[in-house]
Amino acid sequence: MNTYARFPIAIEKGEGCRLIDTEGKEYLDFVAGIATCTLGHAHPALIEAVSKQIEKLHHVSNLYYVPEQGELAKWIVEHSCADKVFFCNSGAEANEAAIKLVRKYAHTVLDFLQQPVILTARDSFHGRTLATITATGQPKYQKDFDPLVPGFEYIPYNDIEAVENAVADLDEGNRRVAAIMLEPLQGEGGVRPGDIEYFRKLRKMCDENNILLVFDEVQVGVGRTGKLWGYENLGVEPDIFTSAKGLAGGIPIGAMMCKKFCDVFEPGNHASTFGGNPFACASALAVLQTIERDNLLENVRERGEQLRAKLKGIATKYPGIFVDVRGWGLINGMEISADSELVSPTIVNAALAEGLLIAPAGPKVLRFVPPLIVTEAEVDRAIGKLETAIAKVV
C-alpha cells in the first residue's frame, strides 16, 4: 500500500555504517533504520546470535516459559530501574501495554470511578495504533482517523506550570489524571531534549498526587543518548517506560518495563503471540551485551560531541538558515530557520545524492541517528558530504 513517500533507492546490503543499493552505490548511514540498527549492519555479534538461535528454536508462544526471554528480562532489570518486563513486537505495542497498565492501575489501585486521563505532550510521537496516535500530540497523525480513543489530554513540553494547571483542572471534574506520558527527548517532534529541572519537578508532583510517570524510550533508549536509558540524562526514574527500535538492533521487539508496585497485570489481561520469542530475545541480548562489553556508551558520547561540534560549525556558516543544533549522544537535530525557504526534505535529498543518509524530524529539522558503532572518521566523512549537499541547495 502507498503508506510511505519513499526515497528513490533500494538497499541491497550493508556492513557497519555503510549501505549499498541495488545499483552498487554506497551510502554512509546516519539513519540506522530510524535509530534502530544499534550495532550497524552485519555486526558479527548479531550474526552469531541469530544464526545460533534459528538453528535451535525461534518460536513457541508464551504458553510456555522461554529461557531466552527470562535471561533478557533479567539483564534489563539488573541494568535499569524496572522490576518487571512485558515483551511485544514494536514501540507502538509497548506504549499500548503501558496505556493499558495505567488504566488498570487507576481503576484497581487508585479506585477511580471517574475516567482516568493520561497527559501527553504536544509535538510528541507515541505510535500508529489508534490509542498511540491519540496519545501523539500532533494533529497531522490523527487526521481522518476519528473517533479517537478517549482519555488523553495534551500539554506543552518542558512546561511545569501547564502540567500543574491540567492536573488541577481535571481533578475538579469527573476525570482525573492517572499518568503523564512523555519522551525524555522528543524525537519526531524535532529532537528536543527534556529539561532536567522540569522533569525533577514533574517527578515530585507525580509522587505527591499518585500519578504514574511514564517514559516513552522507543527512540532514545538502549544507549542512543550516551546513557543506557534516556531517563538517566534527567536524574529521575519513571514508574513505567517503554523500549523497541534499537533493543534488538533491527530484529522486531518491544518491551514495557515497570516498577513492582504498579505491576497489576494478571493472566488474560494482556498478551502477545510473537512477543518475547526466543529469536528476538536472543538478538536483543546480543545487542545489550555488546553495548556493555565493547563500552559503546563512551563511543556514543564522544561521537555525539564531535558530531554536534561539526554541525554547529556548519550552522555558523549559514546564520540565516540554521538556528539550533541540539541532542544527546547520537540522536541529534539541526534546526532550519522558520524564515528560510529551505525545508528538511530538500537537504535530506541533497545529502542522499552525495551518499549520505539522514532523516527529517518534521519540516524544519534534520535528524542524525547513526549506528552506535560509528567512528570518528565516519563522522568527519558524513560532515563533508553534508557540507557539500548544503552548499548545493543554498
Short mmCIF file of C-alpha atoms in Angstrom, two decimals:
data_model
loop_
_atom_site.label_atom_id
_atom_site.label_comp_id
_atom_site.label_asym_id
_atom_site.label_seq_id
_atom_site.Cartn_x
_atom_site.Cartn_y
_atom_site.Cartn_z
CA MET A 1 0.00 0.00 0.00
CA ASN A 2 1.06 3.58 -0.59
CA THR A 3 1.88 4.40 3.03
CA TYR A 4 5.44 5.70 2.59
CA ALA A 5 6.80 8.51 0.41
CA ARG A 6 9.95 6.50 -0.28
CA PHE A 7 13.31 7.82 -1.38
CA PRO A 8 14.23 6.54 -4.87
CA ILE A 9 16.76 3.90 -3.83
CA ALA A 10 16.58 0.21 -2.94
CA ILE A 11 19.09 -1.05 -0.39
CA GLU A 12 20.65 -4.44 -1.09
CA LYS A 13 23.31 -4.95 1.60
CA GLY A 14 25.29 -3.28 4.33
CA GLU A 15 28.24 -3.54 6.67
CA GLY A 16 28.92 -1.40 9.71
CA CYS A 17 27.76 2.13 8.90
CA ARG A 18 27.79 1.53 5.13
CA LEU A 19 24.85 0.61 2.89
CA ILE A 20 24.93 -0.34 -0.79
CA ASP A 21 21.93 -0.05 -3.09
CA THR A 22 20.90 -2.31 -5.97
CA GLU A 23 22.83 -0.08 -8.41
CA GLY A 24 26.05 -0.52 -6.45
CA LYS A 25 26.14 2.99 -4.97
CA GLU A 26 27.48 3.26 -1.42
CA TYR A 27 25.93 5.37 1.35
CA LEU A 28 27.06 6.41 4.80
CA ASP A 29 24.12 5.51 7.03
CA PHE A 30 23.17 8.19 9.58
CA VAL A 31 19.56 6.97 9.77
CA ALA A 32 20.25 3.44 11.08
CA GLY A 33 16.77 2.20 10.23
CA ILE A 34 15.37 5.24 12.12
CA ALA A 35 17.51 4.88 15.25
CA THR A 36 17.13 1.09 15.15
CA CYS A 37 20.32 -0.54 13.83
CA THR A 38 22.20 -0.13 17.11
CA LEU A 39 25.23 -2.16 16.00
CA GLY A 40 25.05 -1.09 12.38
CA HIS A 41 24.72 -3.70 9.65
CA ALA A 42 26.01 -7.28 9.60
CA HIS A 43 27.61 -6.99 13.04
CA PRO A 44 29.41 -10.24 13.98
CA ALA A 45 27.77 -10.46 17.42
CA LEU A 46 24.28 -10.21 15.97
CA ILE A 47 25.07 -12.59 13.11
CA GLU A 48 26.33 -15.19 15.60
CA ALA A 49 23.36 -14.78 17.93
CA VAL A 50 20.64 -15.06 15.28
CA SER A 51 22.40 -17.91 13.47
CA LYS A 52 22.73 -19.99 16.61
CA GLN A 53 19.19 -19.27 17.73
CA ILE A 54 17.46 -20.02 14.41
CA GLU A 55 19.18 -23.40 14.34
CA LYS A 56 17.87 -24.18 17.81
CA LEU A 57 14.41 -22.60 18.30
CA HIS A 58 12.69 -19.47 17.06
CA HIS A 59 9.11 -19.54 18.40
CA VAL A 60 6.94 -21.49 20.83
CA SER A 61 4.45 -18.80 22.07
CA ASN A 62 4.02 -17.55 25.60
CA LEU A 63 2.02 -20.59 26.64
CA TYR A 64 5.38 -21.90 27.86
CA TYR A 65 8.38 -20.45 29.63
CA VAL A 66 11.02 -19.08 27.25
CA PRO A 67 14.56 -19.26 28.71
CA GLU A 68 15.90 -16.53 26.38
CA GLN A 69 13.06 -14.26 27.45
CA GLY A 70 13.87 -14.78 31.11
CA GLU A 71 17.55 -14.07 30.51
CA LEU A 72 16.77 -10.85 28.61
CA ALA A 73 14.31 -9.66 31.24
CA LYS A 74 16.90 -10.35 33.96
CA TRP A 75 19.51 -8.28 32.10
CA ILE A 76 17.11 -5.36 31.67
CA VAL A 77 16.00 -5.40 35.32
CA GLU A 78 19.61 -5.56 36.54
CA HIS A 79 20.55 -2.61 34.31
CA SER A 80 17.55 -0.32 34.87
CA CYS A 81 15.11 0.93 37.49
CA ALA A 82 12.50 -1.65 36.40
CA ASP A 83 11.32 -4.70 38.31
CA LYS A 84 9.13 -6.31 35.64
CA VAL A 85 9.18 -6.58 31.82
CA PHE A 86 6.47 -7.33 29.25
CA PHE A 87 7.69 -8.20 25.73
CA CYS A 88 5.92 -7.42 22.48
CA ASN A 89 6.97 -6.57 18.91
CA SER A 90 7.14 -2.79 18.43
CA GLY A 91 7.21 0.59 20.08
CA ALA A 92 3.51 1.20 19.49
CA GLU A 93 2.69 -2.13 21.13
CA ALA A 94 4.93 -1.31 24.08
CA ASN A 95 3.15 2.02 24.51
CA GLU A 96 -0.25 0.32 24.19
CA ALA A 97 0.80 -2.03 27.00
CA ALA A 98 1.81 0.97 29.12
CA ILE A 99 -1.54 2.68 28.47
CA LYS A 100 -3.46 -0.46 29.48
CA LEU A 101 -1.34 -0.88 32.61
CA VAL A 102 -2.01 2.75 33.61
CA ARG A 103 -5.76 2.33 33.15
CA LYS A 104 -5.94 -0.88 35.14
CA TYR A 105 -3.82 0.63 37.91
CA ALA A 106 -6.12 3.66 38.02
CA HIS A 107 -9.26 1.53 38.28
CA THR A 108 -7.99 -1.14 40.66
CA VAL A 109 -5.39 0.54 42.88
CA LEU A 110 -6.44 4.20 42.82
CA ASP A 111 -10.11 3.14 42.71
CA PHE A 112 -11.00 5.70 40.05
CA LEU A 113 -14.72 5.84 39.50
CA GLN A 114 -14.04 8.69 37.10
CA GLN A 115 -12.41 8.39 33.71
CA PRO A 116 -8.61 8.13 34.07
CA VAL A 117 -6.74 10.63 31.89
CA ILE A 118 -3.19 10.38 30.52
CA LEU A 119 -1.42 13.67 29.84
CA THR A 120 0.95 13.68 26.87
CA ALA A 121 2.98 16.46 25.26
CA ARG A 122 2.26 18.46 22.19
CA ASP A 123 4.61 17.53 19.31
CA SER A 124 5.09 14.08 20.85
CA PHE A 125 5.05 10.80 18.94
CA HIS A 126 3.96 7.51 20.51
CA GLY A 127 2.98 5.22 17.64
CA ARG A 128 0.49 4.46 14.86
CA THR A 129 -2.22 2.41 16.56
CA LEU A 130 -5.47 4.20 17.45
CA ALA A 131 -4.54 4.63 21.11
CA THR A 132 -0.98 5.72 20.39
CA ILE A 133 -1.87 8.23 17.65
CA THR A 134 -4.36 9.67 20.13
CA ALA A 135 -1.53 9.88 22.67
CA THR A 136 0.60 11.54 19.98
CA GLY A 137 0.21 15.30 20.31
CA GLN A 138 0.36 16.04 16.59
CA PRO A 139 -2.97 16.51 14.73
CA LYS A 140 -1.41 15.57 11.36
CA TYR A 141 -1.12 11.94 12.52
CA GLN A 142 -4.73 11.88 13.73
CA LYS A 143 -6.44 13.41 10.71
CA ASP A 144 -9.21 11.22 9.22
CA PHE A 145 -8.92 8.54 11.93
CA ASP A 146 -11.80 9.68 14.14
CA PRO A 147 -13.22 8.69 16.51
CA LEU A 148 -10.04 8.73 18.54
CA VAL A 149 -9.59 6.88 21.82
CA PRO A 150 -10.82 8.93 24.80
CA GLY A 151 -8.75 9.58 27.90
CA PHE A 152 -5.92 11.80 26.63
CA GLU A 153 -5.14 15.50 27.09
CA TYR A 154 -2.17 17.49 25.77
CA ILE A 155 0.28 19.83 27.47
CA PRO A 156 3.29 21.84 26.23
CA TYR A 157 6.63 20.04 26.59
CA ASN A 158 9.02 21.29 29.29
CA ASP A 159 6.32 23.50 30.88
CA ILE A 160 5.69 22.52 34.51
CA GLU A 161 3.05 25.21 35.09
CA ALA A 162 0.95 23.77 32.26
CA VAL A 163 1.11 20.33 33.89
CA GLU A 164 0.07 21.72 37.28
CA ASN A 165 -2.87 23.55 35.71
CA ALA A 166 -4.00 20.48 33.78
CA VAL A 167 -3.88 18.27 36.88
CA ALA A 168 -5.80 20.82 38.93
CA ASP A 169 -8.45 21.42 36.24
CA LEU A 170 -9.13 17.73 35.69
CA ASP A 171 -9.25 16.99 39.41
CA GLU A 172 -12.26 19.28 39.74
CA GLY A 173 -14.37 17.40 37.19
CA ASN A 174 -15.33 13.77 36.66
CA ARG A 175 -11.95 12.96 35.10
CA ARG A 176 -8.64 12.61 36.90
CA VAL A 177 -5.03 12.42 35.75
CA ALA A 178 -3.75 8.87 36.21
CA ALA A 179 -0.44 9.24 34.35
CA ILE A 180 1.83 11.61 32.49
CA MET A 181 3.46 10.03 29.44
CA LEU A 182 6.45 11.78 27.90
CA GLU A 183 9.56 11.20 25.80
CA PRO A 184 12.78 12.12 27.68
CA LEU A 185 13.77 13.68 24.37
CA GLN A 186 11.16 14.33 21.69
CA GLY A 187 12.30 12.58 18.51
CA GLU A 188 9.71 13.10 15.78
CA GLY A 189 8.82 16.40 17.45
CA GLY A 190 12.13 17.93 16.37
CA VAL A 191 14.83 16.26 18.53
CA ARG A 192 14.00 18.36 21.61
CA PRO A 193 15.70 17.24 24.86
CA GLY A 194 13.80 17.30 28.13
CA ASP A 195 14.71 19.97 30.65
CA ILE A 196 16.26 18.46 33.78
CA GLU A 197 14.59 20.84 36.24
CA TYR A 198 11.21 20.31 34.56
CA PHE A 199 11.43 16.54 34.89
CA ARG A 200 12.57 16.73 38.51
CA LYS A 201 9.59 18.90 39.41
CA LEU A 202 7.36 16.57 37.42
CA ARG A 203 8.60 13.53 39.35
CA LYS A 204 7.89 15.30 42.65
CA MET A 205 4.41 16.32 41.53
CA CYS A 206 3.58 12.78 40.40
CA ASP A 207 4.68 11.38 43.77
CA GLU A 208 2.54 13.89 45.66
CA ASN A 209 -0.57 13.27 43.54
CA ASN A 210 -0.47 9.49 42.99
CA ILE A 211 0.18 9.98 39.29
CA LEU A 212 2.23 7.44 37.33
CA LEU A 213 5.17 8.82 35.36
CA VAL A 214 5.60 7.01 32.04
CA PHE A 215 8.55 7.49 29.68
CA ASP A 216 8.43 6.54 26.01
CA GLU A 217 12.03 5.49 25.31
CA VAL A 218 11.31 3.79 22.00
CA GLN A 219 13.75 6.09 20.19
CA VAL A 220 16.11 7.24 22.95
CA GLY A 221 16.64 4.00 24.90
CA VAL A 222 19.35 1.32 24.52
CA GLY A 223 22.37 3.60 24.53
CA ARG A 224 21.23 6.09 21.89
CA THR A 225 21.76 9.08 24.20
CA GLY A 226 25.13 8.01 25.62
CA LYS A 227 23.35 6.52 28.64
CA LEU A 228 21.75 3.08 28.52
CA TRP A 229 18.31 4.65 29.15
CA GLY A 230 17.15 8.14 28.30
CA TYR A 231 15.82 8.83 31.79
CA GLU A 232 19.39 8.68 33.12
CA ASN A 233 20.02 12.03 31.45
CA LEU A 234 17.28 13.63 33.55
CA GLY A 235 18.17 12.43 37.04
CA VAL A 236 14.73 10.89 37.66
CA GLU A 237 13.24 7.41 37.40
CA PRO A 238 9.94 6.65 35.68
CA ASP A 239 7.37 4.24 37.07
CA ILE A 240 6.87 2.74 33.61
CA PHE A 241 8.99 3.03 30.48
CA THR A 242 8.99 1.51 27.02
CA SER A 243 11.61 0.41 24.52
CA ALA A 244 11.72 -1.00 20.99
CA LYS A 245 13.65 0.29 17.94
CA GLY A 246 17.27 -0.29 18.96
CA LEU A 247 16.60 -3.03 21.50
CA ALA A 248 17.42 -5.91 19.14
CA GLY A 249 19.36 -3.89 16.58
CA GLY A 250 16.75 -4.26 13.82
CA ILE A 251 15.05 -7.52 14.77
CA PRO A 252 11.44 -6.63 15.75
CA ILE A 253 10.93 -6.48 19.52
CA GLY A 254 9.29 -4.15 22.00
CA ALA A 255 9.26 -4.03 25.78
CA MET A 256 7.25 -2.32 28.50
CA MET A 257 9.05 -2.12 31.83
CA CYS A 258 7.60 -1.09 35.19
CA LYS A 259 8.29 -0.97 38.88
CA LYS A 260 6.81 -3.68 41.04
CA PHE A 261 4.20 -1.51 42.77
CA CYS A 262 2.32 -0.80 39.52
CA ASP A 263 2.52 -4.31 38.05
CA VAL A 264 -1.22 -5.06 38.19
CA PHE A 265 -1.49 -7.28 35.10
CA GLU A 266 -2.90 -10.77 35.65
CA PRO A 267 -3.20 -13.74 33.28
CA GLY A 268 -5.61 -12.82 30.50
CA ASN A 269 -5.19 -9.02 30.87
CA HIS A 270 -2.67 -8.60 28.08
CA ALA A 271 -0.74 -10.80 25.67
CA SER A 272 1.37 -11.01 22.52
CA THR A 273 1.73 -14.10 20.32
CA PHE A 274 5.16 -13.21 18.96
CA GLY A 275 6.29 -11.04 21.87
CA GLY A 276 9.45 -12.23 23.59
CA ASN A 277 10.04 -15.17 21.28
CA PRO A 278 13.43 -16.93 21.54
CA PHE A 279 14.75 -15.44 18.28
CA ALA A 280 14.01 -11.80 19.13
CA CYS A 281 15.19 -12.17 22.73
CA ALA A 282 18.49 -13.78 21.73
CA SER A 283 19.03 -10.88 19.30
CA ALA A 284 18.28 -8.26 21.94
CA LEU A 285 20.53 -9.93 24.48
CA ALA A 286 23.39 -9.92 21.94
CA VAL A 287 22.89 -6.20 21.33
CA LEU A 288 22.79 -5.28 25.02
CA GLN A 289 25.77 -7.46 25.93
CA THR A 290 27.78 -5.97 23.04
CA ILE A 291 26.99 -2.44 24.21
CA GLU A 292 28.28 -3.38 27.65
CA ARG A 293 31.28 -5.47 26.54
CA ASP A 294 32.55 -3.00 23.91
CA ASN A 295 31.88 0.09 26.05
CA LEU A 296 29.81 1.59 23.25
CA LEU A 297 28.27 4.21 25.53
CA GLU A 298 31.62 6.00 25.69
CA ASN A 299 31.80 5.97 21.89
CA VAL A 300 28.26 7.36 21.69
CA ARG A 301 29.16 10.25 23.98
CA GLU A 302 32.42 11.06 22.16
CA ARG A 303 31.00 10.78 18.66
CA GLY A 304 27.94 12.77 19.72
CA GLU A 305 30.10 15.64 20.96
CA GLN A 306 32.13 15.51 17.76
CA LEU A 307 29.01 15.50 15.58
CA ARG A 308 27.34 18.40 17.39
CA ALA A 309 30.53 20.48 17.25
CA LYS A 310 30.81 19.89 13.48
CA LEU A 311 27.12 20.65 12.91
CA LYS A 312 27.45 23.89 14.89
CA GLY A 313 30.38 24.79 12.66
CA ILE A 314 28.20 24.39 9.59
CA ALA A 315 25.38 26.38 11.23
CA THR A 316 27.69 29.36 11.86
CA LYS A 317 28.47 29.49 8.13
CA TYR A 318 24.76 29.87 7.36
CA PRO A 319 23.36 32.03 10.21
CA GLY A 320 20.20 32.91 8.29
CA ILE A 321 19.38 29.28 7.60
CA PHE A 322 20.24 27.24 10.70
CA VAL A 323 19.15 28.36 14.18
CA ASP A 324 19.99 25.47 16.50
CA VAL A 325 21.90 22.22 16.93
CA ARG A 326 20.76 20.02 19.82
CA GLY A 327 20.60 16.46 21.10
CA TRP A 328 22.08 13.81 23.36
CA GLY A 329 24.68 11.25 22.33
CA LEU A 330 23.88 10.03 18.85
CA ILE A 331 20.40 11.47 18.45
CA ASN A 332 20.87 14.99 17.17
CA GLY A 333 18.87 17.61 15.36
CA MET A 334 19.80 20.63 13.24
CA GLU A 335 17.00 23.17 13.04
CA ILE A 336 16.31 25.27 9.96
CA SER A 337 15.06 28.82 10.49
CA ALA A 338 11.32 29.31 10.15
CA ASP A 339 12.14 32.31 7.94
CA SER A 340 14.17 30.21 5.50
CA GLU A 341 12.51 28.81 2.39
CA LEU A 342 14.53 25.64 2.86
CA VAL A 343 12.80 22.58 4.33
CA SER A 344 14.43 19.49 5.74
CA PRO A 345 13.43 17.10 2.86
CA THR A 346 15.33 19.31 0.40
CA ILE A 347 18.59 18.89 2.34
CA VAL A 348 17.87 15.20 3.01
CA ASN A 349 17.55 14.59 -0.73
CA ALA A 350 20.69 16.60 -1.48
CA ALA A 351 22.61 14.56 1.10
CA LEU A 352 21.24 11.36 -0.45
CA ALA A 353 22.76 12.39 -3.78
CA GLU A 354 26.13 12.81 -2.02
CA GLY A 355 25.92 9.34 -0.49
CA LEU A 356 24.79 10.33 2.99
CA LEU A 357 21.56 9.09 4.56
CA ILE A 358 19.94 11.42 7.10
CA ALA A 359 16.28 11.82 8.07
CA PRO A 360 13.91 14.72 8.69
CA ALA A 361 12.27 15.25 12.08
CA GLY A 362 9.48 17.47 10.85
CA PRO A 363 9.71 20.05 8.03
CA LYS A 364 12.40 22.17 9.67
CA VAL A 365 14.74 19.75 11.49
CA LEU A 366 17.44 17.41 10.16
CA ARG A 367 17.92 14.27 12.27
CA PHE A 368 21.23 12.40 12.69
CA VAL A 369 20.98 8.93 14.31
CA PRO A 370 23.91 6.79 13.10
CA PRO A 371 24.68 3.32 14.50
CA LEU A 372 26.31 3.42 17.92
CA ILE A 373 29.48 1.92 16.42
CA VAL A 374 30.12 4.95 14.16
CA THR A 375 33.78 6.01 14.09
CA GLU A 376 35.47 9.40 14.29
CA ALA A 377 36.47 9.14 10.63
CA GLU A 378 32.90 8.30 9.59
CA VAL A 379 31.53 11.33 11.41
CA ASP A 380 34.05 13.52 9.57
CA ARG A 381 33.10 11.93 6.24
CA ALA A 382 29.42 12.49 6.94
CA ILE A 383 30.02 16.15 7.74
CA GLY A 384 31.96 16.58 4.50
CA LYS A 385 29.08 15.11 2.49
CA LEU A 386 26.56 17.23 4.37
CA GLU A 387 28.53 20.42 3.73
CA THR A 388 28.64 19.64 0.01
CA ALA A 389 24.90 18.97 -0.05
CA ILE A 390 24.02 22.15 1.82
CA ALA A 391 26.29 24.28 -0.38
CA LYS A 392 24.48 22.99 -3.45
CA VAL A 393 20.96 23.71 -2.24
CA VAL A 394 21.90 27.07 -0.72
#
